[in-house]
mmCIF file of C-alpha atoms in Angstrom:
data_model
loop_
_atom_site.group_PDB
_atom_site.id
_atom_site.type_symbol
_atom_site.label_atom_id
_atom_site.label_comp_id
_atom_site.label_asym_id
_atom_site.label_seq_id
_atom_site.Cartn_x
_atom_site.Cartn_y
_atom_site.Cartn_z
ATOM 1 C CA MET A 1 96.096 83.282 105.416
ATOM 2 C CA SER A 2 97.759 86.305 106.993
ATOM 3 C CA VAL A 3 100.742 87.945 105.320
ATOM 4 C CA GLN A 4 103.890 88.152 107.417
ATOM 5 C CA ARG A 5 105.566 91.521 107.720
ATOM 6 C CA LYS A 6 109.013 91.536 106.114
ATOM 7 C CA SER A 7 112.101 93.263 107.433
ATOM 8 C CA ALA A 8 113.767 96.006 105.419
ATOM 9 C CA GLU A 9 116.186 94.768 102.783
ATOM 10 C CA LYS A 10 119.848 95.741 102.900
ATOM 11 C CA VAL A 11 121.187 96.527 99.445
ATOM 12 C CA ASP A 12 124.756 96.222 98.165
ATOM 13 C CA THR A 13 124.423 99.423 96.163
ATOM 14 C CA ALA A 14 127.902 99.355 94.634
ATOM 15 C CA SER A 15 127.413 95.844 93.244
ATOM 16 C CA PHE A 16 124.145 96.685 91.487
ATOM 17 C CA LEU A 17 125.508 99.946 90.089
ATOM 18 C CA GLU A 18 128.436 98.008 88.626
ATOM 19 C CA GLN A 19 126.062 95.448 87.126
ATOM 20 C CA LEU A 20 123.914 98.149 85.538
ATOM 21 C CA THR A 21 126.982 99.805 84.016
ATOM 22 C CA ALA A 22 128.205 96.484 82.635
ATOM 23 C CA ILE A 23 124.822 95.749 81.049
ATOM 24 C CA GLU A 24 124.718 99.208 79.462
ATOM 25 C CA GLU A 25 128.201 98.737 78.046
ATOM 26 C CA LYS A 26 127.032 95.498 76.401
ATOM 27 C CA GLY A 27 124.075 97.123 74.658
ATOM 28 C CA GLY A 28 121.473 97.520 77.395
ATOM 29 C CA ASP A 29 120.133 93.975 77.724
ATOM 30 C CA GLY A 30 121.176 91.584 80.458
ATOM 31 C CA SER A 31 120.439 90.138 83.866
ATOM 32 C CA LEU A 32 120.913 91.543 87.362
ATOM 33 C CA ASP A 33 122.138 88.986 89.889
ATOM 34 C CA PHE A 34 120.487 89.379 93.302
ATOM 35 C CA GLY A 35 122.124 86.325 94.841
ATOM 36 C CA ARG A 36 120.475 83.252 96.374
ATOM 37 C CA GLY A 37 119.261 82.213 92.952
ATOM 38 C CA LYS A 38 117.385 85.458 92.300
ATOM 39 C CA ALA A 39 117.905 87.374 89.069
ATOM 40 C CA LEU A 40 116.055 89.968 87.017
ATOM 41 C CA LYS A 41 116.233 90.261 83.250
ATOM 42 C CA VAL A 42 116.397 93.865 82.107
ATOM 43 C CA SER A 43 116.345 95.267 78.602
ATOM 44 C CA SER A 44 116.673 98.482 76.625
ATOM 45 C CA LEU A 45 118.489 100.343 79.388
ATOM 46 C CA ASP A 46 119.496 102.864 76.723
ATOM 47 C CA LYS A 47 115.857 103.743 75.983
ATOM 48 C CA VAL A 48 115.318 107.468 76.553
ATOM 49 C CA PHE A 49 112.624 108.168 79.138
ATOM 50 C CA PHE A 50 113.149 111.952 79.367
ATOM 51 C CA PRO A 51 113.884 113.296 75.845
ATOM 52 C CA LYS A 52 114.994 116.827 76.725
ATOM 53 C CA GLU A 53 117.392 115.739 79.466
ATOM 54 C CA LYS A 54 118.335 112.477 77.665
ATOM 55 C CA TYR A 55 117.758 110.457 80.843
ATOM 56 C CA THR A 56 117.371 106.761 80.050
ATOM 57 C CA LYS A 57 115.719 103.755 81.647
ATOM 58 C CA GLY A 58 119.177 102.848 82.926
ATOM 59 C CA ASP A 59 119.515 106.269 84.564
ATOM 60 C CA VAL A 60 116.201 105.781 86.376
ATOM 61 C CA MET A 61 117.247 102.314 87.570
ATOM 62 C CA ARG A 62 120.593 103.701 88.717
ATOM 63 C CA TYR A 63 118.876 106.481 90.673
ATOM 64 C CA TYR A 64 116.570 104.109 92.540
ATOM 65 C CA THR A 65 119.471 101.780 93.248
ATOM 66 C CA ARG A 66 121.544 104.619 94.715
ATOM 67 C CA ILE A 67 118.749 105.707 97.046
ATOM 68 C CA ALA A 68 117.470 102.222 97.909
ATOM 69 C CA GLU A 69 118.184 102.668 101.625
ATOM 70 C CA PHE A 70 115.924 105.745 101.631
ATOM 71 C CA ILE A 71 113.045 104.715 99.386
ATOM 72 C CA LEU A 72 112.557 101.016 100.121
ATOM 73 C CA PRO A 73 111.417 101.560 103.745
ATOM 74 C CA THR A 74 108.695 103.940 102.494
ATOM 75 C CA MET A 75 107.293 101.106 100.355
ATOM 76 C CA GLN A 76 107.802 98.215 102.755
ATOM 77 C CA ASP A 77 104.793 95.833 102.670
ATOM 78 C CA ARG A 78 102.683 98.330 100.703
ATOM 79 C CA PRO A 79 100.740 97.511 97.518
ATOM 80 C CA LEU A 80 102.120 99.517 94.611
ATOM 81 C CA VAL A 81 100.429 101.438 91.817
ATOM 82 C CA LEU A 82 102.449 101.670 88.613
ATOM 83 C CA LYS A 83 101.954 104.245 85.886
ATOM 84 C CA ARG A 84 103.848 102.817 82.952
ATOM 85 C CA PHE A 85 105.549 104.859 80.224
ATOM 86 C CA PRO A 86 107.058 102.125 78.003
ATOM 87 C CA ASN A 87 108.307 104.692 75.483
ATOM 88 C CA GLY A 88 109.182 107.506 77.853
ATOM 89 C CA ILE A 89 107.224 110.466 79.165
ATOM 90 C CA ASP A 90 106.210 111.663 75.692
ATOM 91 C CA GLY A 91 104.680 108.294 74.799
ATOM 92 C CA GLU A 92 101.431 106.673 75.799
ATOM 93 C CA SER A 93 100.979 105.744 79.453
ATOM 94 C CA PHE A 94 98.670 103.520 81.463
ATOM 95 C CA TYR A 95 98.141 102.398 85.044
ATOM 96 C CA GLN A 96 98.780 98.901 86.322
ATOM 97 C CA GLN A 97 97.849 97.563 89.741
ATOM 98 C CA LYS A 98 97.123 93.882 89.146
ATOM 99 C CA ALA A 99 100.260 91.749 88.889
ATOM 100 C CA SER A 100 100.753 90.008 85.560
ATOM 101 C CA GLU A 101 100.767 86.226 85.238
ATOM 102 C CA THR A 102 104.193 86.565 83.611
ATOM 103 C CA THR A 103 105.727 88.286 86.643
ATOM 104 C CA PRO A 104 109.198 86.755 87.126
ATOM 105 C CA PRO A 105 110.221 84.863 90.274
ATOM 106 C CA GLY A 106 111.562 87.069 93.058
ATOM 107 C CA VAL A 107 109.171 89.966 92.425
ATOM 108 C CA ARG A 108 106.961 90.284 95.486
ATOM 109 C CA VAL A 109 103.297 89.633 94.777
ATOM 110 C CA GLU A 110 100.568 89.240 97.406
ATOM 111 C CA THR A 111 96.849 88.587 97.050
ATOM 112 C CA ILE A 112 94.652 91.357 98.422
ATOM 113 C CA GLU A 113 90.924 91.888 98.569
ATOM 114 C CA THR A 114 89.667 94.908 96.647
ATOM 115 C CA ASP A 115 86.817 97.158 97.775
ATOM 116 C CA GLY A 116 84.530 95.156 95.514
ATOM 117 C CA GLY A 117 85.438 91.930 97.297
ATOM 118 C CA GLU A 118 87.533 90.555 94.442
ATOM 119 C CA LYS A 119 90.850 88.943 95.310
ATOM 120 C CA GLN A 120 93.700 90.146 93.101
ATOM 121 C CA PRO A 121 97.465 89.665 92.957
ATOM 122 C CA ARG A 122 99.250 92.971 93.539
ATOM 123 C CA TYR A 123 102.874 94.056 93.502
ATOM 124 C CA VAL A 124 104.138 94.825 96.991
ATOM 125 C CA GLY A 125 107.139 97.052 97.727
ATOM 126 C CA GLY A 126 110.135 96.932 99.998
ATOM 127 C CA ASP A 127 112.860 95.212 97.983
ATOM 128 C CA LEU A 128 115.091 96.348 95.139
ATOM 129 C CA LEU A 129 114.228 93.506 92.768
ATOM 130 C CA THR A 130 110.532 94.447 92.799
ATOM 131 C CA MET A 131 111.405 98.130 92.469
ATOM 132 C CA LEU A 132 113.644 97.623 89.447
ATOM 133 C CA TYR A 133 111.121 95.284 87.843
ATOM 134 C CA ALA A 134 108.610 98.145 87.976
ATOM 135 C CA ILE A 135 111.115 100.361 86.140
ATOM 136 C CA GLN A 136 111.760 97.581 83.633
ATOM 137 C CA LEU A 137 108.024 97.669 82.887
ATOM 138 C CA GLY A 138 108.300 101.393 82.166
ATOM 139 C CA ALA A 139 107.131 102.783 85.497
ATOM 140 C CA ILE A 140 108.898 105.975 86.578
ATOM 141 C CA SER A 141 107.101 106.893 89.793
ATOM 142 C CA VAL A 142 106.096 103.873 91.885
ATOM 143 C CA ASP A 143 103.309 104.928 94.243
ATOM 144 C CA PRO A 144 102.653 103.047 97.503
ATOM 145 C CA TRP A 145 99.382 102.637 99.351
ATOM 146 C CA HIS A 146 99.023 104.410 102.712
ATOM 147 C CA SER A 147 98.388 101.066 104.414
ATOM 148 C CA ARG A 148 100.308 97.799 104.500
ATOM 149 C CA VAL A 149 99.245 94.510 102.988
ATOM 150 C CA GLN A 150 98.825 93.022 106.479
ATOM 151 C CA ALA A 151 96.251 95.697 107.467
ATOM 152 C CA LEU A 152 94.789 97.365 104.397
ATOM 153 C CA ASP A 153 91.937 99.036 106.273
ATOM 154 C CA TYR A 154 94.317 100.901 108.602
ATOM 155 C CA ALA A 155 96.411 103.864 107.465
ATOM 156 C CA ASP A 156 99.946 104.463 108.723
ATOM 157 C CA TYR A 157 99.677 108.182 107.995
ATOM 158 C CA THR A 158 97.307 110.827 106.742
ATOM 159 C CA ILE A 159 98.111 113.121 103.824
ATOM 160 C CA ILE A 160 97.279 116.731 103.039
ATOM 161 C CA ASP A 161 97.949 117.518 99.388
ATOM 162 C CA LEU A 162 98.517 121.210 98.627
ATOM 163 C CA ASP A 163 97.549 121.719 94.993
ATOM 164 C CA PRO A 164 97.845 125.251 93.559
ATOM 165 C CA GLY A 165 95.343 126.748 91.175
ATOM 166 C CA PRO A 166 96.528 128.048 87.778
ATOM 167 C CA ARG A 167 97.298 131.539 89.149
ATOM 168 C CA ALA A 168 98.804 130.487 92.480
ATOM 169 C CA ASN A 169 102.601 130.531 92.497
ATOM 170 C CA PHE A 170 104.739 128.185 94.557
ATOM 171 C CA ALA A 171 105.401 130.856 97.186
ATOM 172 C CA ARG A 172 101.682 130.737 97.960
ATOM 173 C CA VAL A 173 101.838 126.949 98.340
ATOM 174 C CA VAL A 174 104.704 127.435 100.790
ATOM 175 C CA GLN A 175 102.677 129.982 102.760
ATOM 176 C CA VAL A 176 99.689 127.647 103.008
ATOM 177 C CA ALA A 177 102.035 124.882 104.177
ATOM 178 C CA ARG A 178 103.314 127.167 106.939
ATOM 179 C CA TRP A 179 99.744 127.851 108.052
ATOM 180 C CA ALA A 180 99.048 124.124 108.053
ATOM 181 C CA GLU A 181 102.127 123.604 110.217
ATOM 182 C CA GLU A 182 100.764 126.164 112.695
ATOM 183 C CA VAL A 183 97.486 124.249 112.951
ATOM 184 C CA ILE A 184 99.329 120.943 113.315
ATOM 185 C CA ASP A 185 101.575 122.398 116.021
ATOM 186 C CA GLY A 186 98.516 123.816 117.765
ATOM 187 C CA PHE A 187 97.119 120.312 118.130
ATOM 188 C CA GLY A 188 100.425 119.097 119.549
ATOM 189 C CA LEU A 189 101.080 116.984 116.454
ATOM 190 C CA HIS A 190 104.056 116.683 114.123
ATOM 191 C CA ALA A 191 104.311 116.129 110.388
ATOM 192 C CA ALA A 192 106.736 115.541 107.540
ATOM 193 C CA ILE A 193 106.694 117.572 104.337
ATOM 194 C CA LYS A 194 107.946 116.997 100.807
ATOM 195 C CA THR A 195 107.608 118.425 97.345
ATOM 196 C CA SER A 196 105.046 116.587 95.272
ATOM 197 C CA GLY A 197 107.480 116.449 92.380
ATOM 198 C CA SER A 198 105.060 118.666 90.490
ATOM 199 C CA THR A 199 103.668 122.058 91.544
ATOM 200 C CA GLY A 200 102.552 121.291 95.087
ATOM 201 C CA LEU A 201 103.580 120.039 98.507
ATOM 202 C CA HIS A 202 102.569 116.946 100.470
ATOM 203 C CA ILE A 203 102.181 116.955 104.260
ATOM 204 C CA TYR A 204 102.160 113.583 106.054
ATOM 205 C CA LEU A 205 101.159 113.001 109.680
ATOM 206 C CA PRO A 206 102.206 109.584 111.050
ATOM 207 C CA LEU A 207 99.298 107.904 112.821
ATOM 208 C CA PRO A 208 98.959 105.443 115.701
ATOM 209 C CA SER A 209 98.619 101.787 114.744
ATOM 210 C CA LYS A 210 95.122 100.551 113.910
ATOM 211 C CA THR A 211 93.909 103.965 112.699
ATOM 212 C CA PRO A 212 91.078 103.276 110.209
ATOM 213 C CA ASN A 213 91.334 104.896 106.786
ATOM 214 C CA GLU A 214 88.159 106.844 107.542
ATOM 215 C CA ALA A 215 89.742 108.336 110.667
ATOM 216 C CA ALA A 216 92.846 109.265 108.675
ATOM 217 C CA THR A 217 90.626 111.223 106.303
ATOM 218 C CA LEU A 218 88.919 113.002 109.199
ATOM 219 C CA VAL A 219 92.251 114.096 110.702
ATOM 220 C CA ALA A 220 93.335 115.615 107.385
ATOM 221 C CA GLN A 221 89.899 117.184 106.915
ATOM 222 C CA LEU A 222 90.026 118.863 110.319
ATOM 223 C CA ILE A 223 93.412 120.448 109.617
ATOM 224 C CA ALA A 224 92.512 121.428 106.042
ATOM 225 C CA THR A 225 89.245 123.017 107.137
ATOM 226 C CA LYS A 226 90.929 125.118 109.805
ATOM 227 C CA VAL A 227 93.506 126.382 107.301
ATOM 228 C CA ALA A 228 90.873 127.230 104.685
ATOM 229 C CA GLU A 229 88.576 128.957 107.188
ATOM 230 C CA ALA A 230 91.417 131.094 108.543
ATOM 231 C CA HIS A 231 92.768 132.044 105.095
ATOM 232 C CA PRO A 232 89.883 131.902 102.576
ATOM 233 C CA ARG A 233 91.591 134.114 99.981
ATOM 234 C CA GLU A 234 94.608 131.840 99.741
ATOM 235 C CA ALA A 235 93.327 128.355 100.635
ATOM 236 C CA THR A 236 90.244 126.317 99.804
ATOM 237 C CA ILE A 237 88.752 122.890 100.440
ATOM 238 C CA GLU A 238 86.245 123.307 97.600
ATOM 239 C CA ARG A 239 86.179 120.002 95.697
ATOM 240 C CA PHE A 240 84.855 121.361 92.400
ATOM 241 C CA VAL A 241 87.643 122.884 90.336
ATOM 242 C CA LYS A 242 85.442 125.488 88.633
ATOM 243 C CA ALA A 243 84.251 126.764 92.009
ATOM 244 C CA ARG A 244 87.765 127.412 93.311
ATOM 245 C CA GLY A 245 89.550 130.729 92.985
ATOM 246 C CA ALA A 246 92.291 130.482 90.375
ATOM 247 C CA ALA A 247 94.856 131.926 92.799
ATOM 248 C CA THR A 248 93.933 129.653 95.703
ATOM 249 C CA VAL A 249 95.659 126.512 96.911
ATOM 250 C CA TYR A 250 93.432 123.455 97.182
ATOM 251 C CA VAL A 251 94.014 121.850 100.584
ATOM 252 C CA ASP A 252 93.074 118.324 99.587
ATOM 253 C CA TYR A 253 92.298 115.871 102.388
ATOM 254 C CA LEU A 254 90.638 113.256 100.168
ATOM 255 C CA GLN A 255 93.810 111.388 99.201
ATOM 256 C CA ASN A 256 93.358 109.103 102.216
ATOM 257 C CA ILE A 257 90.678 106.778 100.873
ATOM 258 C CA ARG A 258 91.621 103.080 100.837
ATOM 259 C CA GLY A 259 93.692 102.322 97.762
ATOM 260 C CA LYS A 260 94.352 105.967 96.833
ATOM 261 C CA THR A 261 97.962 106.956 96.263
ATOM 262 C CA VAL A 262 100.128 110.002 95.699
ATOM 263 C CA ALA A 263 103.690 110.105 94.431
ATOM 264 C CA GLY A 264 105.818 108.502 97.113
ATOM 265 C CA PRO A 265 108.726 110.249 98.825
ATOM 266 C CA TYR A 266 111.969 110.070 96.817
ATOM 267 C CA CYS A 267 110.093 109.094 93.613
ATOM 268 C CA VAL A 268 110.952 110.507 90.204
ATOM 269 C CA ARG A 269 107.943 112.048 88.456
ATOM 270 C CA ALA A 270 107.159 111.469 84.814
ATOM 271 C CA LYS A 271 107.362 115.155 83.951
ATOM 272 C CA PRO A 272 109.780 117.357 81.990
ATOM 273 C CA GLY A 273 112.929 117.941 83.985
ATOM 274 C CA ALA A 274 112.584 114.593 85.799
ATOM 275 C CA PRO A 275 111.609 116.235 89.117
ATOM 276 C CA VAL A 276 111.833 114.216 92.321
ATOM 277 C CA SER A 277 109.346 114.215 95.198
ATOM 278 C CA THR A 278 111.818 115.489 97.776
ATOM 279 C CA PRO A 279 111.564 115.392 101.588
ATOM 280 C CA LEU A 280 112.241 118.781 103.170
ATOM 281 C CA ARG A 281 112.953 120.192 106.564
ATOM 282 C CA TRP A 282 110.254 122.644 107.609
ATOM 283 C CA THR A 283 112.950 125.320 107.835
ATOM 284 C CA GLU A 284 113.510 124.929 104.081
ATOM 285 C CA LEU A 285 110.057 126.374 103.353
ATOM 286 C CA THR A 286 111.280 129.743 102.133
ATOM 287 C CA ASP A 287 109.626 132.115 99.674
ATOM 288 C CA ASP A 288 112.245 131.346 97.043
ATOM 289 C CA LEU A 289 111.955 127.551 97.306
ATOM 290 C CA ASP A 290 111.656 126.053 93.820
ATOM 291 C CA PRO A 291 110.613 122.378 93.505
ATOM 292 C CA ARG A 292 112.308 122.192 90.111
ATOM 293 C CA ASP A 293 115.653 122.385 91.905
ATOM 294 C CA PHE A 294 115.256 118.729 92.935
ATOM 295 C CA HIS A 295 115.559 116.348 90.018
ATOM 296 C CA LEU A 296 117.005 113.077 88.779
ATOM 297 C CA GLY A 297 120.340 114.702 88.058
ATOM 298 C CA ASN A 298 121.046 115.887 91.612
ATOM 299 C CA ALA A 299 118.554 114.429 94.098
ATOM 300 C CA SER A 300 120.592 111.397 95.146
ATOM 301 C CA GLU A 301 123.515 113.652 96.099
ATOM 302 C CA ARG A 302 121.173 115.718 98.285
ATOM 303 C CA PHE A 303 119.820 112.642 100.059
ATOM 304 C CA GLU A 304 123.306 111.312 100.697
ATOM 305 C CA ARG A 305 124.265 114.720 102.113
ATOM 306 C CA VAL A 306 121.258 115.487 104.355
ATOM 307 C CA GLY A 307 120.403 111.915 105.287
ATOM 308 C CA ASP A 308 117.058 110.172 105.527
ATOM 309 C CA ILE A 309 114.992 112.961 107.046
ATOM 310 C CA TRP A 310 111.760 111.381 105.809
ATOM 311 C CA ASN A 311 111.788 108.008 107.534
ATOM 312 C CA GLU A 312 113.227 109.635 110.647
ATOM 313 C CA ALA A 313 110.255 112.025 110.815
ATOM 314 C CA MET A 314 107.713 109.283 110.101
ATOM 315 C CA ARG A 315 108.997 106.878 112.750
ATOM 316 C CA LYS A 316 107.461 108.764 115.681
ATOM 317 C CA LYS A 317 103.693 108.260 115.671
ATOM 318 C CA ASN A 318 101.289 111.009 116.686
ATOM 319 C CA SER A 319 98.774 110.644 119.481
ATOM 320 C CA LEU A 320 95.311 111.752 118.398
ATOM 321 C CA ARG A 321 93.974 112.356 121.898
ATOM 322 C CA ALA A 322 94.099 116.131 121.392
ATOM 323 C CA LEU A 323 91.616 115.775 118.521
ATOM 324 C CA VAL A 324 89.018 113.799 120.473
#
């Protein structure tokens, strides 16, 4: 049976922020009322997820609630990969993709077919209840697939992941991103860019509908190869880490395989400082750009100030005729 595409959810942000505050004031355990008979039990909102900054599970839930209008569309209808940190970023962690049999009502779960042909229940994004349930489980970054549950073999975008070597500073990552933009512009294409929330940058090119995952990989490979060939001292597509120059930036086009994920736009990363994978304007790619400037403590204010530049950039699909 086919899965129907769902419309984006509108969130009463103020109401949920008030509910979270009330639960915290009563000790950190309680229930969030989503209306229409839907509720989500939450617990231990005072549990510290980021020890140095003292950010708690409640702080992470509050952040995602505040930016719901920005982040939920990026996850709409997409299977989610959770990396759970039940005791915070200094504790043990593990990945979860398959939905648990104890998943509460209201959390979106759909059955998908894996590459091995097995049918599995998976969490699917696009609504706040599912998002906050992931945080309740201890997830910090919730990473969406590049395709939607209705068409898992077709990518909505292709990704180029700029990953610096141990001796490559962030200014070099920025420079490689600028070169990638030149190649993209040369093909008559457009792209969105964001910090990875770690040490790199992610470039996304929105694709026409019904673009196979394999074709998405080829588009990224073409761009990455041109960048690396033009700037071999600074950029590489060498897959083997030991064969790369320590001061080069790995222009990774292999993140586009079916079921692969990267940190989604607007997501908090489970790293010291609670950095956020932050959408940027291309004009913000300056030599002094520091990805650590975008974090849980200030990112929501930035997004409210600059608006939703990510979904705006991703709405207009590229034509790939110039690449044929």
